[in-house]
Amino acid sequence: MNGERSAEHQPVTIRDARESDLQAITDIYNQAVVAGGSTADLVPRTLEQRRQWVDSHQPRDRYPVVVLEDASGRVVAFGSLSKFHPREAYDGVVELSYYVDERARHRRYGTAMVAWLLDAARTRGYRIATALIFASNAGSIALMNHFGFERYGFLPRACFDGTRYLDMSYWWLPLDND
């Protein structure tokens, strides 16, 4: 499922990730690792580790990994739908995640990516979308609220980043596929 969405009145393309996108995916993810507050990884990931992460999304037609290209064709964000839990009874629930290049933030690329991921989840017949977000990540929490997600859980002091404890918030959105 590929498509175009508008972000800040500029055409963007959201498409399936390719091998040639791995470096951009790794770079964008590692920005989040270094900055903290968006991922529980504490050490930047290698290209091979990110390749394994992309490859773990199987089958790909159910669990896509996609990139968002800006109007110039540069990859500025990526996102995915991931298995919520390995037990079969959870197959109707999917977890979404997304990361935006720090130089491309505040241009509605995150909004475009989450909209695409939610459309993809509905098209694939998922009942519920979930997201795990650090409670201090105001931008992602605002985005969840924008799309109508509700917080269903809060785990205080869930992660230690080497200097501080971070609380985790859990979000869900019914996808009205029943």
PDB file of N, CA, C and O in Angstrom, residues 116-164:
ATOM      1  N   TRP A 116      -1.088   7.493   7.524  1.00  0.00           N
ATOM      2  CA  TRP A 116      -0.850   6.379   6.603  1.00  0.00           C
ATOM      3  C   TRP A 116      -0.879   5.050   7.347  1.00  0.00           C
ATOM      4  O   TRP A 116      -1.508   4.080   6.899  1.00  0.00           O
ATOM      5  N   LEU A 117      -0.202   4.987   8.494  1.00  0.00           N
ATOM      6  CA  LEU A 117      -0.152   3.746   9.267  1.00  0.00           C
ATOM      7  C   LEU A 117      -1.547   3.331   9.741  1.00  0.00           C
ATOM      8  O   LEU A 117      -1.889   2.135   9.701  1.00  0.00           O
ATOM      9  N   LEU A 118      -2.356   4.282  10.164  1.00  0.00           N
ATOM     10  CA  LEU A 118      -3.712   3.945  10.594  1.00  0.00           C
ATOM     11  C   LEU A 118      -4.560   3.468   9.415  1.00  0.00           C
ATOM     12  O   LEU A 118      -5.322   2.499   9.551  1.00  0.00           O
ATOM     13  N   ASP A 119      -4.433   4.116   8.270  1.00  0.00           N
ATOM     14  CA  ASP A 119      -5.139   3.643   7.070  1.00  0.00           C
ATOM     15  C   ASP A 119      -4.692   2.221   6.723  1.00  0.00           C
ATOM     16  O   ASP A 119      -5.517   1.369   6.384  1.00  0.00           O
ATOM     17  N   ALA A 120      -3.394   1.975   6.796  1.00  0.00           N
ATOM     18  CA  ALA A 120      -2.853   0.649   6.485  1.00  0.00           C
ATOM     19  C   ALA A 120      -3.373  -0.391   7.480  1.00  0.00           C
ATOM     20  O   ALA A 120      -3.703  -1.520   7.091  1.00  0.00           O
ATOM     21  N   ALA A 121      -3.454  -0.033   8.746  1.00  0.00           N
ATOM     22  CA  ALA A 121      -3.961  -0.962   9.756  1.00  0.00           C
ATOM     23  C   ALA A 121      -5.426  -1.300   9.485  1.00  0.00           C
ATOM     24  O   ALA A 121      -5.828  -2.469   9.568  1.00  0.00           O
ATOM     25  N   ARG A 122      -6.208  -0.303   9.142  1.00  0.00           N
ATOM     26  CA  ARG A 122      -7.624  -0.555   8.840  1.00  0.00           C
ATOM     27  C   ARG A 122      -7.759  -1.429   7.597  1.00  0.00           C
ATOM     28  O   ARG A 122      -8.558  -2.370   7.579  1.00  0.00           O
ATOM     29  N   THR A 123      -7.012  -1.111   6.555  1.00  0.00           N
ATOM     30  CA  THR A 123      -7.065  -1.880   5.313  1.00  0.00           C
ATOM     31  C   THR A 123      -6.703  -3.341   5.553  1.00  0.00           C
ATOM     32  O   THR A 123      -7.268  -4.239   4.925  1.00  0.00           O
ATOM     33  N   ARG A 124      -5.797  -3.583   6.471  1.00  0.00           N
ATOM     34  CA  ARG A 124      -5.349  -4.946   6.776  1.00  0.00           C
ATOM     35  C   ARG A 124      -6.273  -5.652   7.772  1.00  0.00           C
ATOM     36  O   ARG A 124      -6.032  -6.778   8.154  1.00  0.00           O
ATOM     37  N   GLY A 125      -7.323  -4.965   8.206  1.00  0.00           N
ATOM     38  CA  GLY A 125      -8.327  -5.583   9.045  1.00  0.00           C
ATOM     39  C   GLY A 125      -8.019  -5.631  10.528  1.00  0.00           C
ATOM     40  O   GLY A 125      -8.673  -6.367  11.272  1.00  0.00           O
ATOM     41  N   TYR A 126      -7.059  -4.840  10.988  1.00  0.00           N
ATOM     42  CA  TYR A 126      -6.772  -4.816  12.419  1.00  0.00           C
ATOM     43  C   TYR A 126      -7.920  -4.154  13.172  1.00  0.00           C
ATOM     44  O   TYR A 126      -8.555  -3.232  12.679  1.00  0.00           O
ATOM     45  N   ARG A 127      -8.168  -4.617  14.402  1.00  0.00           N
ATOM     46  CA  ARG A 127      -9.242  -4.083  15.247  1.00  0.00           C
ATOM     47  C   ARG A 127      -8.785  -2.916  16.091  1.00  0.00           C
ATOM     48  O   ARG A 127      -9.552  -2.005  16.386  1.00  0.00           O
ATOM     49  N   ILE A 128      -7.511  -2.976  16.526  1.00  0.00           N
ATOM     50  CA  ILE A 128      -6.983  -1.999  17.476  1.00  0.00           C
ATOM     51  C   ILE A 128      -5.565  -1.627  17.071  1.00  0.00           C
ATOM     52  O   ILE A 128      -4.761  -2.493  16.726  1.00  0.00           O
ATOM     53  N   ALA A 129      -5.250  -0.334  17.155  1.00  0.00           N
ATOM     54  CA  ALA A 129      -3.872   0.144  16.996  1.00  0.00           C
ATOM     55  C   ALA A 129      -3.375   0.570  18.371  1.00  0.00           C
ATOM     56  O   ALA A 129      -4.125   1.172  19.153  1.00  0.00           O
ATOM     57  N   THR A 130      -2.122   0.266  18.662  1.00  0.00           N
ATOM     58  CA  THR A 130      -1.511   0.658  19.935  1.00  0.00           C
ATOM     59  C   THR A 130      -0.217   1.413  19.658  1.00  0.00           C
ATOM     60  O   THR A 130       0.364   1.314  18.571  1.00  0.00           O
ATOM     61  N   ALA A 131       0.220   2.142  20.675  1.00  0.00           N
ATOM     62  CA  ALA A 131       1.516   2.818  20.615  1.00  0.00           C
ATOM     63  C   ALA A 131       2.053   2.920  22.036  1.00  0.00           C
ATOM     64  O   ALA A 131       1.285   3.128  22.981  1.00  0.00           O
ATOM     65  N   LEU A 132       3.352   2.758  22.186  1.00  0.00           N
ATOM     66  CA  LEU A 132       4.034   2.950  23.464  1.00  0.00           C
ATOM     67  C   LEU A 132       4.863   4.204  23.345  1.00  0.00           C
ATOM     68  O   LEU A 132       5.688   4.326  22.427  1.00  0.00           O
ATOM     69  N   ILE A 133       4.639   5.158  24.247  1.00  0.00           N
ATOM     70  CA  ILE A 133       5.281   6.470  24.141  1.00  0.00           C
ATOM     71  C   ILE A 133       5.776   6.890  25.516  1.00  0.00           C
ATOM     72  O   ILE A 133       5.052   6.766  26.510  1.00  0.00           O
ATOM     73  N   PHE A 134       6.998   7.397  25.560  1.00  0.00           N
ATOM     74  CA  PHE A 134       7.474   7.952  26.823  1.00  0.00           C
ATOM     75  C   PHE A 134       6.535   9.078  27.230  1.00  0.00           C
ATOM     76  O   PHE A 134       6.148   9.920  26.410  1.00  0.00           O
ATOM     77  N   ALA A 135       6.174   9.098  28.507  1.00  0.00           N
ATOM     78  CA  ALA A 135       5.203  10.069  28.999  1.00  0.00           C
ATOM     79  C   ALA A 135       5.690  11.508  28.864  1.00  0.00           C
ATOM     80  O   ALA A 135       4.884  12.432  28.851  1.00  0.00           O
ATOM     81  N   SER A 136       6.987  11.709  28.737  1.00  0.00           N
ATOM     82  CA  SER A 136       7.542  13.055  28.580  1.00  0.00           C
ATOM     83  C   SER A 136       7.632  13.496  27.113  1.00  0.00           C
ATOM     84  O   SER A 136       8.023  14.627  26.836  1.00  0.00           O
ATOM     85  N   ASN A 137       7.249  12.633  26.176  1.00  0.00           N
ATOM     86  CA  ASN A 137       7.337  12.944  24.751  1.00  0.00           C
ATOM     87  C   ASN A 137       6.069  13.689  24.320  1.00  0.00           C
ATOM     88  O   ASN A 137       5.134  13.114  23.770  1.00  0.00           O
ATOM     89  N   ALA A 138       6.057  14.998  24.580  1.00  0.00           N
ATOM     90  CA  ALA A 138       4.871  15.827  24.353  1.00  0.00           C
ATOM     91  C   ALA A 138       4.419  15.814  22.895  1.00  0.00           C
ATOM     92  O   ALA A 138       3.215  15.814  22.611  1.00  0.00           O
ATOM     93  N   GLY A 139       5.353  15.804  21.955  1.00  0.00           N
ATOM     94  CA  GLY A 139       4.989  15.821  20.541  1.00  0.00           C
ATOM     95  C   GLY A 139       4.224  14.576  20.129  1.00  0.00           C
ATOM     96  O   GLY A 139       3.187  14.664  19.460  1.00  0.00           O
ATOM     97  N   SER A 140       4.712  13.413  20.525  1.00  0.00           N
ATOM     98  CA  SER A 140       4.022  12.168  20.171  1.00  0.00           C
ATOM     99  C   SER A 140       2.702  12.025  20.911  1.00  0.00           C
ATOM    100  O   SER A 140       1.725  11.515  20.360  1.00  0.00           O
ATOM    101  N   ILE A 141       2.648  12.483  22.145  1.00  0.00           N
ATOM    102  CA  ILE A 141       1.387  12.433  22.883  1.00  0.00           C
ATOM    103  C   ILE A 141       0.358  13.340  22.214  1.00  0.00           C
ATOM    104  O   ILE A 141      -0.806  12.958  22.048  1.00  0.00           O
ATOM    105  N   ALA A 142       0.763  14.509  21.772  1.00  0.00           N
ATOM    106  CA  ALA A 142      -0.149  15.403  21.055  1.00  0.00           C
ATOM    107  C   ALA A 142      -0.651  14.736  19.776  1.00  0.00           C
ATOM    108  O   ALA A 142      -1.829  14.862  19.419  1.00  0.00           O
ATOM    109  N   LEU A 143       0.223  14.021  19.095  1.00  0.00           N
ATOM    110  CA  LEU A 143      -0.167  13.325  17.870  1.00  0.00           C
ATOM    111  C   LEU A 143      -1.171  12.213  18.165  1.00  0.00           C
ATOM    112  O   LEU A 143      -2.156  12.039  17.438  1.00  0.00           O
ATOM    113  N   MET A 144      -0.950  11.473  19.231  1.00  0.00           N
ATOM    114  CA  MET A 144      -1.911  10.428  19.608  1.00  0.00           C
ATOM    115  C   MET A 144      -3.272  11.060  19.914  1.00  0.00           C
ATOM    116  O   MET A 144      -4.311  10.557  19.463  1.00  0.00           O
ATOM    117  N   ASN A 145      -3.270  12.148  20.642  1.00  0.00           N
ATOM    118  CA  ASN A 145      -4.526  12.840  20.934  1.00  0.00           C
ATOM    119  C   ASN A 145      -5.196  13.339  19.658  1.00  0.00           C
ATOM    120  O   ASN A 145      -6.415  13.244  19.512  1.00  0.00           O
ATOM    121  N   HIS A 146      -4.410  13.853  18.726  1.00  0.00           N
ATOM    122  CA  HIS A 146      -4.932  14.349  17.448  1.00  0.00           C
ATOM    123  C   HIS A 146      -5.710  13.261  16.713  1.00  0.00           C
ATOM    124  O   HIS A 146      -6.754  13.536  16.093  1.00  0.00           O
ATOM    125  N   PHE A 147      -5.229  12.039  16.762  1.00  0.00           N
ATOM    126  CA  PHE A 147      -5.867  10.933  16.045  1.00  0.00           C
ATOM    127  C   PHE A 147      -6.912  10.203  16.881  1.00  0.00           C
ATOM    128  O   PHE A 147      -7.499   9.223  16.416  1.00  0.00           O
ATOM    129  N   GLY A 148      -7.159  10.668  18.106  1.00  0.00           N
ATOM    130  CA  GLY A 148      -8.200  10.078  18.925  1.00  0.00           C
ATOM    131  C   GLY A 148      -7.787   8.886  19.763  1.00  0.00           C
ATOM    132  O   GLY A 148      -8.640   8.180  20.308  1.00  0.00           O
ATOM    133  N   PHE A 149      -6.488   8.633  19.871  1.00  0.00           N
ATOM    134  CA  PHE A 149      -6.018   7.562  20.747  1.00  0.00           C
ATOM    135  C   PHE A 149      -6.369   7.922  22.194  1.00  0.00           C
ATOM    136  O   PHE A 149      -6.460   9.094  22.546  1.00  0.00           O
ATOM    137  N   GLU A 150      -6.536   6.896  23.004  1.00  0.00           N
ATOM    138  CA  GLU A 150      -6.739   7.085  24.442  1.00  0.00           C
ATOM    139  C   GLU A 150      -5.598   6.417  25.187  1.00  0.00           C
ATOM    140  O   GLU A 150      -5.153   5.330  24.797  1.00  0.00           O
ATOM    141  N   ARG A 151      -5.151   7.057  26.253  1.00  0.00           N
ATOM    142  CA  ARG A 151      -4.133   6.425  27.088  1.00  0.00           C
ATOM    143  C   ARG A 151      -4.817   5.369  27.939  1.00  0.00           C
ATOM    144  O   ARG A 151      -5.805   5.649  28.605  1.00  0.00           O
ATOM    145  N   TYR A 152      -4.302   4.144  27.896  1.00  0.00           N
ATOM    146  CA  TYR A 152      -4.893   3.068  28.682  1.00  0.00           C
ATOM    147  C   TYR A 152      -3.966   2.561  29.766  1.00  0.00           C
ATOM    148  O   TYR A 152      -4.359   1.732  30.587  1.00  0.00           O
ATOM    149  N   GLY A 153      -2.748   3.050  29.791  1.00  0.00           N
ATOM    150  CA  GLY A 153      -1.836   2.584  30.818  1.00  0.00           C
ATOM    151  C   GLY A 153      -0.692   3.545  31.036  1.00  0.00           C
ATOM    152  O   GLY A 153      -0.371   4.382  30.181  1.00  0.00           O
ATOM    153  N   PHE A 154      -0.110   3.402  32.200  1.00  0.00           N
ATOM    154  CA  PHE A 154       1.010   4.253  32.582  1.00  0.00           C
ATOM    155  C   PHE A 154       1.924   3.412  33.463  1.00  0.00           C
ATOM    156  O   PHE A 154       1.476   2.824  34.448  1.00  0.00           O
ATOM    157  N   LEU A 155       3.178   3.315  33.078  1.00  0.00           N
ATOM    158  CA  LEU A 155       4.150   2.551  33.844  1.00  0.00           C
ATOM    159  C   LEU A 155       5.244   3.502  34.316  1.00  0.00           C
ATOM    160  O   LEU A 155       6.112   3.917  33.544  1.00  0.00           O
ATOM    161  N   PRO A 156       5.196   3.895  35.594  1.00  0.00           N
ATOM    162  CA  PRO A 156       6.193   4.834  36.104  1.00  0.00           C
ATOM    163  C   PRO A 156       7.576   4.196  36.162  1.00  0.00           C
ATOM    164  O   PRO A 156       7.705   2.993  36.398  1.00  0.00           O
ATOM    165  N   ARG A 157       8.564   5.009  35.877  1.00  0.00           N
ATOM    166  CA  ARG A 157       9.966   4.596  35.987  1.00  0.00           C
ATOM    167  C   ARG A 157      10.266   3.327  35.173  1.00  0.00           C
ATOM    168  O   ARG A 157      11.028   2.464  35.593  1.00  0.00           O
ATOM    169  N   ALA A 158       9.667   3.233  34.007  1.00  0.00           N
ATOM    170  CA  ALA A 158       9.790   2.029  33.181  1.00  0.00           C
ATOM    171  C   ALA A 158      11.193   1.838  32.619  1.00  0.00           C
ATOM    172  O   ALA A 158      11.668   0.722  32.504  1.00  0.00           O
ATOM    173  N   CYS A 159      11.850   2.917  32.255  1.00  0.00           N
ATOM    174  CA  CYS A 159      13.164   2.834  31.612  1.00  0.00           C
ATOM    175  C   CYS A 159      14.157   3.730  32.334  1.00  0.00           C
ATOM    176  O   CYS A 159      13.807   4.819  32.780  1.00  0.00           O
ATOM    177  N   PHE A 160      15.386   3.263  32.386  1.00  0.00           N
ATOM    178  CA  PHE A 160      16.470   4.072  32.939  1.00  0.00           C
ATOM    179  C   PHE A 160      17.439   4.346  31.803  1.00  0.00           C
ATOM    180  O   PHE A 160      17.975   3.425  31.194  1.00  0.00           O
ATOM    181  N   ASP A 161      17.652   5.606  31.486  1.00  0.00           N
ATOM    182  CA  ASP A 161      18.495   5.961  30.339  1.00  0.00           C
ATOM    183  C   ASP A 161      19.954   6.232  30.720  1.00  0.00           C
ATOM    184  O   ASP A 161      20.725   6.745  29.918  1.00  0.00           O
ATOM    185  N   GLY A 162      20.317   5.888  31.936  1.00  0.00           N
ATOM    186  CA  GLY A 162      21.686   6.117  32.394  1.00  0.00           C
ATOM    187  C   GLY A 162      21.798   7.297  33.333  1.00  0.00           C
ATOM    188  O   GLY A 162      22.728   7.381  34.124  1.00  0.00           O
ATOM    189  N   THR A 163      20.835   8.214  33.243  1.00  0.00           N
ATOM    190  CA  THR A 163      20.849   9.389  34.124  1.00  0.00           C
ATOM    191  C   THR A 163      19.508   9.612  34.816  1.00  0.00           C
ATOM    192  O   THR A 163      19.456  10.261  35.849  1.00  0.00           O
ATOM    193  N   ARG A 164      18.420   9.113  34.219  1.00  0.00           N
ATOM    194  CA  ARG A 164      17.097   9.374  34.780  1.00  0.00           C
ATOM    195  C   ARG A 164      16.150   8.227  34.428  1.00  0.00           C
ATOM    196  O   ARG A 164      16.369   7.479  33.471  1.00  0.00           O
TER     197      ARG A 164
END
